[in-house]
Structures are given as C-alpha cells and as structure tokens.
Coordinates of N, CA and C and ligand atoms in Angstrom, one line a residue:
X91 N 3.2 29.6 -5.7 CA 3.6 28.3 -5.2 C 2.7 27.2 -5.9
X92 N 3.3 26.1 -6.4 CA 2.5 25.1 -7.0 C 1.8 24.3 -6.0
X93 N 0.8 23.5 -6.3 CA 0.1 22.6 -5.4 C 1.1 21.7 -4.7
X94 N 0.8 21.5 -3.4 CA 1.8 20.7 -2.6 C 1.1 19.4 -2.1
X95 N 1.8 18.3 -2.1 CA 1.3 17.1 -1.5 C 2.2 16.9 -0.2
X96 N 1.5 16.8 0.9 CA 2.2 16.6 2.1 C 2.4 15.1 2.4
X97 N 3.6 14.7 2.8 CA 3.9 13.3 3.0 C 4.5 13.2 4.4
X98 N 3.8 12.3 5.2 CA 4.4 12.1 6.6 C 5.0 10.7 6.5
X99 N 6.3 10.6 6.8 CA 7.0 9.3 6.7 C 7.2 8.8 8.1
X100 N 7.3 7.5 8.2 CA 7.3 6.8 9.5 C 8.7 6.1 9.8
X101 N 9.5 6.0 8.8 CA 10.8 5.3 9.0 C 11.9 6.1 8.4
X102 N 13.1 5.6 8.7 CA 14.3 6.3 8.1 C 14.3 6.2 6.6
X103 N 14.0 5.0 6.2 CA 14.0 4.7 4.7 C 12.7 4.0 4.4
X104 N 12.0 4.6 3.4 CA 10.7 4.2 3.1 C 10.2 4.7 1.8
X105 N 9.3 3.9 1.1 CA 8.7 4.4 -0.1 C 7.2 4.5 0.1
X106 N 6.7 5.7 -0.2 CA 5.2 6.0 0.1 C 4.5 6.2 -1.3
X107 N 3.5 5.5 -1.5 CA 2.7 5.6 -2.8 C 1.9 6.9 -2.7
X108 N 2.2 7.8 -3.6 CA 1.5 9.1 -3.6 C 0.6 9.3 -4.8
X109 N 0.4 8.2 -5.5 CA -0.3 8.2 -6.8 C -1.7 8.8 -6.7
X110 N -2.4 8.4 -5.6 CA -3.8 8.9 -5.4 C -3.8 10.4 -5.2
X111 N -2.8 10.9 -4.4 CA -2.7 12.3 -4.1 C -2.4 13.1 -5.4
X112 N -1.5 12.5 -6.3 CA -1.2 13.2 -7.5 C -2.5 13.3 -8.4
X113 N -3.3 12.2 -8.4 CA -4.5 12.1 -9.2 C -5.5 13.2 -8.7
X114 N -5.5 13.4 -7.4 CA -6.4 14.4 -6.8 C -6.0 15.8 -7.3
X115 N -4.7 16.1 -7.4 CA -4.2 17.4 -7.9 C -4.5 17.5 -9.3
X116 N -4.4 16.4 -10.1 CA -4.8 16.5 -11.5 C -6.2 16.8 -11.7
X117 N -7.1 16.2 -11.0 CA -8.5 16.4 -11.2 C -8.9 17.9 -10.7
X118 N -8.2 18.3 -9.6 CA -8.4 19.7 -9.2 C -8.0 20.7 -10.2
X119 N -6.9 20.4 -11.0 CA -6.4 21.3 -12.0 C -7.3 21.6 -13.1
X120 N -8.2 20.6 -13.4 CA -9.1 20.7 -14.6 C -8.4 20.5 -15.9
X121 N -7.1 20.2 -15.9 CA -6.3 20.0 -17.1 C -6.6 18.6 -17.6
X122 N -6.8 18.5 -18.9 CA -7.1 17.1 -19.4 C -6.0 16.5 -20.3
X123 N -5.2 17.4 -20.9 CA -4.1 16.9 -21.7 C -2.8 17.7 -21.5
X124 N -1.7 17.0 -21.2 CA -0.5 17.8 -21.0 C 0.5 16.9 -20.2
X125 N 1.3 17.5 -19.3 CA 2.2 16.8 -18.5 C 2.1 17.2 -17.1
X126 N 2.4 16.2 -16.3 CA 2.3 16.4 -14.8 C 3.7 16.1 -14.3
X127 N 4.3 17.1 -13.7 CA 5.6 17.0 -13.0 C 5.4 16.9 -11.5
X128 N 6.0 16.0 -10.9 CA 6.0 15.9 -9.4 C 7.5 16.1 -9.0
X129 N 7.7 17.1 -8.2 CA 9.1 17.5 -7.8 C 9.2 17.5 -6.3
X130 N 10.3 16.9 -5.8 CA 10.6 16.8 -4.4 C 11.7 17.8 -4.0
X131 N 11.3 18.8 -3.1 CA 12.3 19.8 -2.8 C 13.2 19.5 -1.6
X132 N 13.7 18.3 -1.5 CA 14.5 17.9 -0.4 C 15.8 17.2 -0.9
X133 N 16.8 17.3 0.0 CA 18.1 16.7 -0.4 C 18.3 15.3 0.1
X134 N 17.4 14.8 0.9 CA 17.5 13.4 1.4 C 16.3 12.6 1.2
X135 N 15.5 13.0 0.2 CA 14.4 12.2 -0.3 C 14.3 12.4 -1.8
X136 N 13.7 11.4 -2.4 CA 13.6 11.4 -3.9 C 12.2 10.9 -4.3
X137 N 12.1 10.7 -5.6 CA 10.8 10.2 -6.1 C 11.1 9.3 -7.3
X138 N 10.2 8.3 -7.4 CA 10.4 7.3 -8.5 C 9.1 6.7 -8.9
X139 N 9.1 6.1 -10.1 CA 7.9 5.4 -10.6 C 8.3 3.9 -10.7
X140 N 7.5 3.0 -10.0 CA 7.8 1.6 -10.1 C 6.6 0.8 -9.8
X141 N 6.8 -0.5 -9.7 CA 5.6 -1.4 -9.5 C 5.0 -1.2 -8.1
X142 N 3.7 -1.0 -8.1 CA 2.9 -0.9 -6.9 C 2.1 -2.1 -6.5
X143 N 2.0 -3.1 -7.4 CA 1.2 -4.2 -7.2 C 1.7 -5.1 -6.1
X144 N 3.0 -5.4 -6.2 CA 3.6 -6.3 -5.2 C 4.5 -5.5 -4.3
X145 N 4.2 -5.3 -3.0 CA 5.0 -4.5 -2.1 C 6.4 -5.0 -1.9
X146 N 6.7 -6.2 -2.3 CA 8.0 -6.8 -2.2 C 9.0 -6.0 -3.1
X147 N 8.4 -5.4 -4.2 CA 9.3 -4.7 -5.1 C 9.9 -3.5 -4.4
X148 N 9.1 -2.7 -3.7 CA 9.7 -1.6 -2.9 C 10.6 -2.1 -1.9
X149 N 10.3 -3.2 -1.2 CA 11.2 -3.7 -0.2 C 12.6 -4.1 -0.8
X150 N 12.5 -4.7 -2.0 CA 13.7 -5.1 -2.7 C 14.6 -3.9 -3.1
X151 N 13.9 -2.8 -3.6 CA 14.6 -1.6 -4.0 C 15.3 -1.0 -2.8
X152 N 14.6 -0.9 -1.6 CA 15.2 -0.3 -0.5 C 16.3 -1.2 0.1
X153 N 16.1 -2.5 0.1 CA 17.2 -3.4 0.6 C 18.4 -3.3 -0.3
X154 N 18.3 -3.2 -1.6 CA 19.4 -3.1 -2.5 C 20.1 -1.7 -2.4
X155 N 19.3 -0.7 -2.2 CA 19.9 0.7 -2.0 C 20.7 0.7 -0.7
X156 N 20.3 0.0 0.4 CA 21.0 -0.1 1.6 C 22.3 -0.9 1.4
X157 N 22.3 -1.9 0.5 CA 23.5 -2.7 0.2 C 24.5 -1.8 -0.5
X158 N 24.0 -1.1 -1.5 CA 24.9 -0.3 -2.4 C 25.4 0.9 -1.6
X159 N 24.6 1.5 -0.8 CA 25.0 2.7 -0.1 C 24.8 2.5 1.4
X160 N 25.7 1.9 2.1 CA 25.5 1.7 3.6 C 25.5 3.0 4.4
X161 N 24.9 2.9 5.5 CA 24.8 4.1 6.4 C 26.1 4.7 6.7
X162 N 27.1 3.9 7.0 CA 28.4 4.3 7.4 C 29.5 3.7 6.5
X163 N 30.2 4.6 5.8 CA 31.2 4.1 4.9 C 32.3 5.1 4.8
X164 N 32.7 5.8 5.9 CA 33.7 6.7 5.8 C 33.4 8.0 5.0
X165 N 32.1 8.4 5.0 CA 31.8 9.6 4.3 C 32.3 10.9 5.0
X166 N 32.5 11.9 4.2 CA 33.0 13.2 4.7 C 32.0 14.1 5.3
X167 N 30.7 14.0 4.8 CA 29.7 14.9 5.2 C 29.4 14.8 6.7
X168 N 29.5 16.0 7.3 CA 29.5 16.0 8.8 C 28.2 15.7 9.4
X169 N 27.1 15.9 8.7 CA 25.8 15.8 9.3 C 25.5 14.3 9.6
X170 N 26.2 13.4 9.0 CA 26.0 12.0 9.4 C 24.9 11.3 8.5
X171 N 24.5 12.0 7.5 CA 23.4 11.3 6.6 C 23.9 11.3 5.2
X172 N 25.1 11.1 4.9 CA 25.6 11.1 3.6 C 24.9 10.0 2.7
X173 N 24.7 8.9 3.4 CA 24.0 7.8 2.6 C 22.6 8.3 2.1
X174 N 21.9 9.1 2.9 CA 20.6 9.6 2.6 C 20.7 10.5 1.3
X175 N 21.7 11.4 1.3 CA 21.9 12.2 0.1 C 22.2 11.4 -1.1
X176 N 23.0 10.4 -1.0 CA 23.4 9.6 -2.2 C 22.2 8.8 -2.7
X177 N 21.4 8.2 -1.8 CA 20.2 7.5 -2.2 C 19.2 8.5 -2.9
X178 N 19.1 9.7 -2.3 CA 18.2 10.7 -3.0 C 18.6 11.0 -4.4
X179 N 19.9 11.1 -4.6 CA 20.4 11.4 -6.0 C 20.2 10.2 -6.9
X180 N 20.3 9.0 -6.4 CA 20.1 7.8 -7.2 C 18.7 7.8 -7.7
X181 N 17.7 8.1 -6.8 CA 16.3 8.1 -7.2 C 15.9 9.3 -8.1
X182 N 16.5 10.4 -7.8 CA 16.2 11.6 -8.5 C 15.1 12.4 -7.8
X183 N 15.0 13.7 -8.2 CA 14.1 14.6 -7.5 C 12.8 14.9 -8.2
X184 N 12.6 14.4 -9.4 CA 11.3 14.6 -10.1 C 10.9 13.4 -11.0
X185 N 9.6 13.3 -11.2 CA 9.1 12.4 -12.3 C 8.1 13.2 -13.2
X186 N 8.0 12.8 -14.4 CA 7.1 13.4 -15.3 C 6.1 12.3 -15.8
X187 N 4.8 12.6 -15.8 CA 3.8 11.6 -16.3 C 3.0 12.4 -17.3
X188 N 2.7 11.7 -18.4 CA 1.8 12.3 -19.4 C 0.4 12.3 -18.9
X189 N -0.4 13.3 -19.3 CA -1.8 13.4 -19.0 C -2.6 13.3 -20.3
X190 N -3.5 12.4 -20.3 CA -4.4 12.3 -21.5 C -5.8 12.1 -21.0
X191 N -6.8 12.8 -21.6 CA -8.2 12.7 -21.2 C -8.4 12.8 -19.7
X192 N -7.7 13.6 -19.0 CA -7.8 13.8 -17.6 C -7.2 12.7 -16.7
X193 N -6.5 11.8 -17.4 CA -5.9 10.7 -16.6 C -4.4 10.7 -16.7
X194 N -3.7 10.3 -15.6 CA -2.3 10.0 -15.7 C -2.0 8.8 -16.6
X195 N -1.1 9.0 -17.5 CA -0.8 7.8 -18.4 C 0.3 7.0 -17.7
X196 N -0.1 6.1 -16.8 CA 0.8 5.2 -16.1 C 0.5 3.8 -16.6
X197 N 1.6 3.0 -16.6 CA 1.4 1.6 -17.0 C 0.6 0.9 -15.9
X198 N 0.1 -0.3 -16.3 CA -0.8 -1.1 -15.4 C -0.3 -1.2 -14.0
X199 N 1.0 -1.4 -13.8 CA 1.5 -1.7 -12.5 C 2.2 -0.6 -11.9
X200 N 2.3 0.6 -12.6 CA 3.1 1.7 -12.2 C 2.4 2.5 -11.1
X201 N 3.2 2.9 -10.1 CA 2.7 3.9 -9.1 C 3.8 4.9 -8.9
X202 N 3.5 6.1 -8.4 CA 4.4 7.1 -8.1 C 4.8 7.0 -6.6
X203 N 6.1 6.9 -6.3 CA 6.5 6.7 -4.9 C 7.4 7.8 -4.5
X204 N 7.0 8.4 -3.3 CA 7.9 9.3 -2.6 C 8.9 8.5 -1.9
X205 N 10.2 8.8 -2.0 CA 11.2 7.9 -1.4 C 11.9 8.7 -0.2
X206 N 11.6 8.2 1.0 CA 12.2 8.8 2.2 C 13.6 8.1 2.5
X207 N 14.6 8.9 2.7 CA 15.9 8.3 3.0 C 16.5 8.9 4.3
X208 N 15.8 9.8 5.0 CA 16.3 10.3 6.3 C 15.1 10.7 7.2
X209 N 14.2 9.7 7.3 CA 13.0 10.0 8.1 C 13.1 9.5 9.5
X210 N 12.0 9.4 10.2 CA 10.7 10.0 9.8 C 10.7 11.5 9.8
X211 N 9.9 12.0 8.9 CA 9.8 13.5 8.8 C 8.5 13.9 8.1
X212 N 8.2 15.2 8.2 CA 7.1 15.7 7.4 C 7.7 16.3 6.1
X213 N 7.3 15.7 5.0 CA 7.9 16.1 3.7 C 6.8 16.7 2.8
X214 N 7.3 17.2 1.6 CA 6.3 17.6 0.6 C 6.8 17.3 -0.8
X215 N 5.9 17.3 -1.7 CA 6.2 17.2 -3.1 C 5.3 18.3 -3.8
X216 N 5.9 19.0 -4.7 CA 5.2 19.9 -5.6 C 4.7 19.3 -6.8
X217 N 3.5 19.7 -7.2 CA 2.9 19.2 -8.5 C 2.7 20.3 -9.4
X218 N 3.2 20.1 -10.6 CA 2.9 21.1 -11.7 C 2.3 20.4 -12.9
X219 N 1.1 20.9 -13.3 CA 0.4 20.2 -14.4 C 0.2 21.3 -15.4
X220 N 0.6 21.1 -16.6 CA 0.5 22.1 -17.7 C 0.0 21.5 -19.0
Ligands
ZN43 ZN1 23.1 16.1 5.2

C-alpha cells in the first residue's frame, strides 16, 4: 500500500489544499529527485493543481463546475449523484509533480487540491514517489 493522505471534507463540494501533506510524504520518502504522483481512489472526488494564493480561484472553479454540471439534470444514474461523478472526471483522478533536490517543483502560485464532489466524507489520496 502506498502512503495515504487522509482528507476530511466538510461540504458536498469543496477543494482542500493538500500540498503540505504531500510535502510531508516527500520528505518522509527520502527521495530527492524523481516524480510524485498523487492519486485519488474515489469516483466522486478528484484532484487538481491550481492557484492557492487567492481563495476566490477555487470558489470560481466550483461555481463554474456547478453551472456546467447541475445537481439535477435528468441523469440516469440511480444513486442520485451523477453530477459528482461527472465533476470528478472533469478534474481527473491524479496529478504528477516533478521532484528536484527534495522539493516539489510547483509554480509560485500552484497548490495541490483534493476536490470533493459528494461530501462531507472521509477521503484519501495515495502518494507514490519514485
Ligand atoms: Zn454514484
């Protein structure tokens, strides 16, 4: 089992900055150069990298996702959370970040966000650093 980051979400739809937790796993790994993959093993949550400096960016992303994929739109999926599945696929289930000299190679404003689309729940993300 790869290292796991546990994520507790508080809302149905939410973006949680997990960059610090990923950095902790990187430092624990002792690996200084390579790639870090963060993978979300859920069908109604995703992961993305975007701006973490202005929280309005995440709010805008979530607002636009809700516009594009409304909660009720005549979906066939019986569980009632079709919009959550669609939003999860739009964000994707993994990100890859380069590792150099023991650091994640992220742009100045970039953060790694766990994206909840059917919360609140206890979630996890796997981290693989090679
Ligand atoms: Zn479902």
